GROMACS .gro file of C-alpha atoms in nm:
model
  362
    1MET     CA    1   3.580   9.131  -7.699
    2ASN     CA    2   3.923   9.174  -7.503
    3PRO     CA    3   4.228   9.183  -7.738
    4MET     CA    4   4.425   8.998  -7.533
    5ASN     CA    5   4.165   8.639  -7.580
    6ARG     CA    6   4.134   8.695  -8.001
    7PRO     CA    7   4.335   8.327  -8.106
    8SER     CA    8   4.582   8.359  -8.341
    9LEU     CA    9   4.584   8.404  -8.680
   10ALA     CA   10   4.784   7.987  -8.698
   11ALA     CA   11   4.478   7.941  -8.490
   12LEU     CA   12   4.220   8.051  -8.736
   13ALA     CA   13   4.402   7.871  -9.026
   14ALA     CA   14   4.455   7.539  -8.861
   15ALA     CA   15   4.110   7.547  -8.755
   16PHE     CA   16   4.014   7.718  -9.132
   17LEU     CA   17   4.233   7.365  -9.232
   18THR     CA   18   4.057   7.048  -9.029
   19CYS     CA   19   3.656   7.269  -9.170
   20THR     CA   20   3.749   7.222  -9.504
   21LEU     CA   21   4.122   7.005  -9.624
   22PRO     CA   22   3.846   6.702  -9.855
   23GLY     CA   23   3.792   6.415  -9.712
   24THR     CA   24   3.905   6.526  -9.352
   25PRO     CA   25   3.569   6.509  -9.183
   26ALA     CA   26   3.508   6.788  -8.946
   27SER     CA   27   3.263   6.910  -8.667
   28ALA     CA   28   3.181   7.191  -8.411
   29GLN     CA   29   3.366   6.985  -8.185
   30ASP     CA   30   3.702   6.918  -8.415
   31VAL     CA   31   3.725   7.339  -8.361
   32PRO     CA   32   3.896   7.487  -8.085
   33ALA     CA   33   3.649   7.549  -7.791
   34ASP     CA   34   3.800   7.940  -7.768
   35LEU     CA   35   3.776   7.965  -8.138
   36ARG     CA   36   3.363   7.865  -8.083
   37ILE     CA   37   3.235   8.020  -7.788
   38GLU     CA   38   3.358   8.387  -7.648
   39ALA     CA   39   3.451   8.314  -7.305
   40GLU     CA   40   3.334   8.655  -7.125
   41THR     CA   41   2.999   8.588  -7.259
   42GLY     CA   42   2.929   8.240  -7.381
   43ARG     CA   43   2.846   8.397  -7.681
   44SER     CA   44   2.911   8.162  -8.020
   45ARG     CA   45   3.127   8.321  -8.262
   46ALA     CA   46   2.949   8.125  -8.544
   47HIS     CA   47   2.761   8.426  -8.778
   48PHE     CA   48   2.719   8.403  -9.125
   49PRO     CA   49   2.584   8.626  -9.351
   50PRO     CA   50   2.406   8.502  -9.620
   51HIS     CA   51   2.529   8.492  -9.968
   52ARG     CA   52   2.548   8.791 -10.193
   53PHE     CA   53   2.450   8.642 -10.569
   54PHE     CA   54   2.328   8.977 -10.700
   55ASP     CA   55   2.421   9.339 -10.648
   56HIS     CA   56   2.133   9.504 -10.511
   57GLN     CA   57   2.138   9.899 -10.634
   58HIS     CA   58   1.856  10.061 -10.571
   59LEU     CA   59   1.455   9.981 -10.428
   60ARG     CA   60   1.140  10.192 -10.544
   61LEU     CA   61   0.884  10.067 -10.335
   62GLU     CA   62   0.598  10.245 -10.406
   63ILE     CA   63   0.324  10.140 -10.091
   64ASP     CA   64  -0.064  10.193 -10.030
   65ILE     CA   65  -0.243  10.229  -9.683
   66PRO     CA   66  -0.584  10.258  -9.767
   67THR     CA   67  -0.678  10.293  -9.433
   68MET     CA   68  -0.502  10.388  -9.102
   69ALA     CA   69  -0.824  10.224  -8.900
   70GLU     CA   70  -0.637   9.853  -9.011
   71ALA     CA   71  -0.299   9.697  -9.057
   72LYS     CA   72  -0.292   9.658  -9.409
   73LEU     CA   73  -0.147   9.729  -9.682
   74SER     CA   74   0.016   9.699 -10.056
   75ALA     CA   75   0.281   9.750 -10.230
   76ARG     CA   76   0.475   9.761 -10.569
   77ALA     CA   77   0.801   9.656 -10.539
   78SER     CA   78   1.094   9.750 -10.799
   79LEU     CA   79   1.473   9.591 -10.750
   80THR     CA   80   1.731   9.660 -11.001
   81VAL     CA   81   1.991   9.430 -10.874
   82GLU     CA   82   2.282   9.342 -11.093
   83ALA     CA   83   2.386   8.972 -11.168
   84ILE     CA   84   2.773   8.825 -10.956
   85GLY     CA   85   3.030   8.592 -11.035
   86SER     CA   86   2.806   8.370 -11.264
   87THR     CA   87   2.463   8.344 -11.446
   88ARG     CA   88   2.211   8.365 -11.221
   89SER     CA   89   1.884   8.155 -11.278
   90GLU     CA   90   1.638   8.277 -10.949
   91ILE     CA   91   1.671   8.563 -10.714
   92PHE     CA   92   1.523   8.520 -10.397
   93LEU     CA   93   1.417   8.761 -10.108
   94PHE     CA   94   1.339   8.716  -9.792
   95ALA     CA   95   1.047   8.791  -9.646
   96LYS     CA   96   0.836   8.709  -9.355
   97GLY     CA   97   0.447   8.864  -9.358
   98PRO     CA   98   0.439   9.001  -9.675
   99LYS     CA   99   0.231   8.783  -9.930
  100LEU     CA  100   0.352   8.864 -10.335
  101THR     CA  101   0.045   8.871 -10.612
  102ARG     CA  102   0.245   8.927 -10.818
  103ALA     CA  103   0.594   8.926 -11.068
  104ALA     CA  104   0.810   8.991 -11.334
  105VAL     CA  105   1.171   9.112 -11.526
  106LYS     CA  106   1.229   9.409 -11.673
  107LEU     CA  107   1.561   9.355 -11.849
  108ALA     CA  108   1.791   9.676 -11.981
  109GLY     CA  109   1.605   9.833 -12.293
  110GLY     CA  110   1.292   9.620 -12.326
  111GLY     CA  111   0.948   9.557 -12.155
  112GLU     CA  112   0.844   9.331 -11.840
  113THR     CA  113   0.828   8.936 -11.868
  114PRO     CA  114   0.596   8.795 -11.613
  115ALA     CA  115   0.850   8.544 -11.342
  116ALA     CA  116   0.748   8.260 -11.190
  117PHE     CA  117   0.728   8.286 -10.766
  118ARG     CA  118   0.744   8.047 -10.564
  119GLU     CA  119   0.763   8.073 -10.144
  120THR     CA  120   1.046   7.903 -10.046
  121PRO     CA  121   1.178   7.856  -9.654
  122GLY     CA  122   1.201   8.249  -9.535
  123GLY     CA  123   1.119   8.445  -9.890
  124TYR     CA  124   1.016   8.415 -10.218
  125THR     CA  125   1.238   8.306 -10.493
  126ILE     CA  126   1.193   8.484 -10.849
  127SER     CA  127   1.234   8.270 -11.166
  128LEU     CA  128   1.460   8.533 -11.421
  129PRO     CA  129   1.298   8.458 -11.766
  130THR     CA  130   1.651   8.484 -11.934
  131PRO     CA  131   1.933   8.446 -11.690
  132LEU     CA  132   2.153   8.706 -11.628
  133ASN     CA  133   2.543   8.683 -11.679
  134PRO     CA  134   2.768   8.819 -11.469
  135GLY     CA  135   2.787   9.210 -11.465
  136GLU     CA  136   2.444   9.221 -11.667
  137ARG     CA  137   2.156   9.406 -11.477
  138ALA     CA  138   1.816   9.362 -11.474
  139GLU     CA  139   1.465   9.542 -11.289
  140VAL     CA  140   1.215   9.287 -11.136
  141LEU     CA  141   0.933   9.393 -11.043
  142TYR     CA  142   0.702   9.247 -10.753
  143ASP     CA  143   0.318   9.352 -10.590
  144TYR     CA  144   0.284   9.290 -10.264
  145ASP     CA  145   0.005   9.278  -9.986
  146LEU     CA  146   0.091   9.260  -9.661
  147ASP     CA  147  -0.139   9.233  -9.334
  148PHE     CA  148   0.086   9.332  -9.010
  149SER     CA  149  -0.161   9.370  -8.790
  150GLY     CA  150  -0.007   9.135  -8.536
  151ASN     CA  151   0.305   9.309  -8.512
  152THR     CA  152   0.426   9.484  -8.188
  153GLY     CA  153   0.782   9.645  -8.260
  154ASN     CA  154   0.948   9.494  -8.510
  155GLY     CA  155   0.917   9.531  -8.911
  156LEU     CA  156   0.541   9.761  -8.912
  157THR     CA  157   0.385   9.785  -8.617
  158ARG     CA  158   0.031  10.054  -8.565
  159VAL     CA  159  -0.125  10.224  -8.273
  160ALA     CA  160  -0.379  10.207  -8.192
  161PRO     CA  161  -0.535  10.576  -8.104
  162LYS     CA  162  -0.525  10.695  -7.796
  163ASP     CA  163  -0.940  10.812  -7.645
  164SER     CA  164  -0.788  11.104  -7.502
  165GLY     CA  165  -0.538  11.354  -7.642
  166GLY     CA  166  -0.450  11.603  -7.900
  167ALA     CA  167  -0.452  11.608  -8.248
  168THR     CA  168  -0.151  11.256  -8.274
  169ASP     CA  169  -0.241  11.068  -7.946
  170THR     CA  170  -0.557  11.029  -8.069
  171ALA     CA  171  -0.484  10.957  -8.418
  172PRO     CA  172  -0.395  10.585  -8.506
  173MET     CA  173   0.031  10.530  -8.595
  174ILE     CA  174   0.250  10.383  -8.829
  175PHE     CA  175   0.598  10.303  -8.777
  176SER     CA  176   0.900  10.066  -8.815
  177GLN     CA  177   1.172   9.895  -8.675
  178GLY     CA  178   1.396   9.672  -8.924
  179GLN     CA  179   1.676   9.582  -8.677
  180PRO     CA  180   1.908   9.355  -8.700
  181GLU     CA  181   1.705   9.188  -8.940
  182GLU     CA  182   1.317   9.269  -8.890
  183ASN     CA  183   1.261   9.458  -9.250
  184ARG     CA  184   1.210   9.107  -9.378
  185ARG     CA  185   0.792   9.197  -9.199
  186TRP     CA  186   0.690   9.396  -9.445
  187ILE     CA  187   0.965   9.460  -9.727
  188PRO     CA  188   1.071   9.170  -9.945
  189GLY     CA  189   1.457   9.145  -9.990
  190HIS     CA  190   1.787   9.090  -9.921
  191ASP     CA  191   1.730   9.174  -9.526
  192PHE     CA  192   2.150   9.156  -9.375
  193PRO     CA  193   2.355   9.478  -9.343
  194ASN     CA  194   2.592   9.264  -9.596
  195GLU     CA  195   2.435   9.434  -9.941
  196ARG     CA  196   2.351   9.776  -9.966
  197LEU     CA  197   2.176  10.023 -10.214
  198SER     CA  198   1.973  10.286 -10.258
  199THR     CA  199   1.573  10.301 -10.169
  200GLU     CA  200   1.281  10.535 -10.284
  201LEU     CA  201   0.955  10.507 -10.104
  202ILE     CA  202   0.602  10.651 -10.293
  203VAL     CA  203   0.330  10.658  -9.994
  204THR     CA  204  -0.002  10.709 -10.016
  205VAL     CA  205  -0.235  10.786  -9.716
  206GLU     CA  206  -0.513  10.942  -9.550
  207SER     CA  207  -0.505  11.323  -9.599
  208GLY     CA  208  -0.378  11.486  -9.255
  209TYR     CA  209  -0.131  11.240  -9.187
  210GLU     CA  210   0.237  11.310  -9.179
  211VAL     CA  211   0.446  11.027  -9.466
  212ILE     CA  212   0.880  11.078  -9.301
  213SER     CA  213   1.110  10.819  -9.514
  214ASN     CA  214   1.513  10.814  -9.552
  215GLY     CA  215   1.655  11.073  -9.722
  216ARG     CA  216   1.488  11.392  -9.954
  217LEU     CA  217   1.080  11.484  -9.967
  218VAL     CA  218   1.151  11.489 -10.364
  219GLU     CA  219   0.780  11.587 -10.380
  220ARG     CA  220   0.384  11.529 -10.199
  221THR     CA  221   0.123  11.609 -10.446
  222ASP     CA  222  -0.300  11.467 -10.330
  223PRO     CA  223  -0.363  11.160 -10.598
  224SER     CA  224  -0.727  11.173 -10.568
  225PRO     CA  225  -0.975  11.351 -10.297
  226GLY     CA  226  -0.848  11.294  -9.932
  227ARG     CA  227  -0.534  11.102 -10.065
  228THR     CA  228  -0.227  11.263  -9.993
  229ARG     CA  229   0.151  11.098 -10.154
  230PHE     CA  230   0.454  11.141 -10.021
  231HIS     CA  231   0.783  11.109 -10.221
  232TRP     CA  232   1.110  11.025 -10.059
  233ARG     CA  233   1.423  10.944 -10.202
  234GLN     CA  234   1.737  10.785 -10.058
  235ALA     CA  235   2.037  10.851 -10.265
  236GLN     CA  236   2.268  10.641 -10.087
  237PRO     CA  237   2.350  10.334 -10.042
  238HIS     CA  238   2.240  10.186  -9.684
  239PRO     CA  239   2.152   9.834  -9.537
  240LEU     CA  240   1.787   9.688  -9.630
  241TYR     CA  241   1.767   9.711  -9.211
  242LEU     CA  242   1.789  10.176  -9.170
  243THR     CA  243   1.442  10.191  -9.439
  244ALA     CA  244   1.248  10.382  -9.211
  245LEU     CA  245   0.866  10.440  -9.287
  246ALA     CA  246   0.628  10.614  -8.971
  247VAL     CA  247   0.326  10.725  -9.044
  248GLY     CA  248   0.090  11.003  -8.817
  249LYS     CA  249  -0.042  11.325  -8.746
  250PHE     CA  250   0.241  11.486  -8.606
  251VAL     CA  251   0.353  11.799  -8.568
  252SER     CA  252   0.733  11.958  -8.619
  253ILE     CA  253   1.011  12.192  -8.504
  254ASP     CA  254   1.247  12.346  -8.737
  255LEU     CA  255   1.568  12.223  -8.494
  256MET     CA  256   1.793  12.485  -8.745
  257ASN     CA  257   1.531  12.791  -8.681
  258PRO     CA  258   1.467  12.828  -8.374
  259PRO     CA  259   1.237  13.049  -8.188
  260GLU     CA  260   1.393  13.341  -7.979
  261ARG     CA  261   1.279  13.184  -7.596
  262HIS     CA  262   1.518  12.895  -7.752
  263ALA     CA  263   1.844  13.047  -7.891
  264TRP     CA  264   2.083  12.912  -7.739
  265ILE     CA  265   1.988  12.601  -7.956
  266MET     CA  266   2.202  12.836  -8.250
  267PRO     CA  267   2.447  13.020  -8.121
  268ALA     CA  268   2.627  13.230  -8.298
  269GLY     CA  269   2.909  13.018  -8.555
  270LEU     CA  270   2.730  12.706  -8.544
  271ARG     CA  271   2.447  12.734  -8.784
  272GLU     CA  272   2.826  12.738  -9.036
  273LYS     CA  273   2.939  12.418  -8.892
  274VAL     CA  274   2.632  12.263  -8.924
  275VAL     CA  275   2.599  12.128  -9.282
  276ASN     CA  276   2.696  11.834  -9.456
  277ASP     CA  277   2.987  11.688  -9.694
  278ARG     CA  278   2.855  11.893  -9.969
  279GLY     CA  279   2.867  12.187  -9.790
  280GLU     CA  280   2.492  12.237  -9.754
  281ALA     CA  281   2.318  12.335  -9.484
  282ILE     CA  282   2.150  11.969  -9.314
  283PRO     CA  283   1.783  11.983  -9.246
  284MET     CA  284   1.697  11.892  -8.898
  285ARG     CA  285   1.335  11.897  -8.827
  286VAL     CA  286   1.145  11.653  -8.487
  287TRP     CA  287   0.832  11.506  -8.559
  288LEU     CA  288   0.651  11.457  -8.242
  289PRO     CA  289   0.303  11.481  -8.056
  290ALA     CA  290   0.051  11.815  -8.132
  291GLY     CA  291   0.127  12.004  -7.770
  292GLN     CA  292   0.438  11.891  -7.680
  293GLU     CA  293   0.671  12.080  -7.929
  294GLU     CA  294   0.835  12.282  -7.624
  295GLN     CA  295   0.948  11.972  -7.442
  296GLY     CA  296   1.036  11.889  -7.740
  297TRP     CA  297   1.291  12.229  -7.863
  298LYS     CA  298   1.408  12.148  -7.500
  299LEU     CA  299   1.526  11.804  -7.516
  300TYR     CA  300   1.651  11.774  -7.873
  301GLY     CA  301   1.770  12.164  -7.892
  302ALA     CA  302   2.127  12.038  -7.888
  303THR     CA  303   2.070  11.858  -8.180
  304PRO     CA  304   2.287  12.056  -8.499
  305ALA     CA  305   2.541  12.113  -8.191
  306MET     CA  306   2.642  11.731  -8.135
  307VAL     CA  307   2.614  11.757  -8.543
  308ALA     CA  308   2.933  11.964  -8.522
  309PHE     CA  309   3.061  11.802  -8.257
  310PHE     CA  310   3.083  11.487  -8.434
  311ASN     CA  311   3.158  11.661  -8.781
  312ASP     CA  312   3.483  11.851  -8.631
  313LYS     CA  313   3.573  11.545  -8.380
  314LEU     CA  314   3.529  11.264  -8.636
  315GLY     CA  315   3.723  11.455  -8.937
  316GLN     CA  316   3.384  11.383  -9.134
  317PRO     CA  317   3.105  11.565  -9.175
  318TYR     CA  318   2.747  11.455  -9.240
  319PRO     CA  319   2.681  11.271  -9.538
  320TRP     CA  320   2.280  11.257  -9.539
  321ASP     CA  321   2.023  11.467  -9.737
  322LYS     CA  322   1.850  11.557  -9.381
  323TYR     CA  323   1.836  11.427  -8.993
  324ASP     CA  324   1.510  11.402  -8.901
  325GLN     CA  325   1.412  11.260  -8.535
  326ILE     CA  326   1.038  11.072  -8.516
  327VAL     CA  327   0.914  11.012  -8.174
  328VAL     CA  328   0.664  10.769  -8.182
  329ARG     CA  329   0.420  10.605  -7.935
  330ASN     CA  330   0.498  10.230  -7.803
  331PHE     CA  331   0.865  10.189  -7.934
  332PRO     CA  332   1.018   9.995  -7.728
  333TRP     CA  333   1.270  10.160  -7.540
  334GLY     CA  334   1.497  10.459  -7.691
  335GLY     CA  335   1.584  10.478  -8.042
  336MET     CA  336   1.651  10.334  -8.356
  337GLU     CA  337   1.905  10.528  -8.623
  338ASN     CA  338   1.747  10.486  -8.959
  339VAL     CA  339   1.950  10.665  -9.216
  340THR     CA  340   1.844  11.034  -9.169
  341ALA     CA  341   1.535  10.928  -9.015
  342THR     CA  342   1.544  10.834  -8.646
  343ILE     CA  343   1.290  10.689  -8.442
  344MET     CA  344   1.268  10.783  -8.023
  345TYR     CA  345   1.046  10.651  -7.778
  346GLU     CA  346   0.815  10.896  -7.645
  347GLY     CA  347   1.025  10.916  -7.285
  348SER     CA  348   1.278  11.067  -7.500
  349LEU     CA  349   0.985  11.401  -7.430
  350ASN     CA  350   1.095  11.350  -7.088
  351GLY     CA  351   1.328  11.560  -6.811
  352GLU     CA  352   1.437  11.870  -6.833
  353ARG     CA  353   1.750  12.047  -7.055
  354GLY     CA  354   2.009  11.761  -7.183
  355ASP     CA  355   1.765  11.479  -6.938
  356GLN     CA  356   1.806  11.304  -7.361
  357ASP     CA  357   2.116  11.463  -7.431
  358ASP     CA  358   2.276  11.103  -7.385
  359LEU     CA  359   2.058  10.900  -7.656
  360ILE     CA  360   1.998  11.143  -7.925
  361ALA     CA  361   2.404  11.192  -7.964
  362HIS     CA  362   2.346  10.824  -7.953
   0.00000   0.00000   0.00000
């Protein structure tokens, strides 16, 4: 917005009082046009975030993908919340696709108590067996099933295998795209950026696939023959829409340890600058299709230098545990800057050294 076109504080106050004083009828037409509509674009300035009745603190999400041949999963969520403002007797979760099958509530020091739930416009409302007073905390537990076969580019997308190509291309793939309010398509929750929480994803898939998500990989185990479980934890809070998931037969390159033929990636003195706000080296991988490793080194190799540049110019070291970039098929265009796990379109591997620096820096 051009600063010269911003309404004055007096105009804003007058509009607010006109619309809110008791006994004063008001409509959109009562508000001056320059407050309702942005003159340069014609865009409405009215944008109202949903109320925060709870502080959403942590989400632990256990996902089971029975087979990559279908766009289906089941999940069990544990959402830690704290009531805000007034005593709360129910919690609303945005959801567009997930089908809740069970709900329960666990209070501090107690066991699980079954909770009634109902589908309401835009999601689900779960009744709390014991109302929560402001400052009181509880775990809200809910199981759900999801068929995301109808999703294309929003929420979770399953990409069918190609008829030919390398191991990555001839296998199915799943990726998320949550901006701006699309992660409700696979995670019931407060899907709006006026709330932040830490997250934990425990994802079980067929063995042979890689699973990449936010934060640090806590462990990778094989719970049963032919099944592999990945446990990712993102400790710093973030909006729900920045939660990421990518599943595929990817290969990876470690940008912090380039081969000799790409020594330009890590010149003398750079490694000491590619650190987080705790002074630790930042793990930095690119996950990409098998056979595209050389293009990955060429196109993504400047990423460590970019991080060092931003650390210096912003005066704020990189705050997260790692930085992954995942190249997927059928991503609409560009990249989605999820916390620690940016998902990129396959066109980002096209060209020569430097050709994708603007996208990667973004």
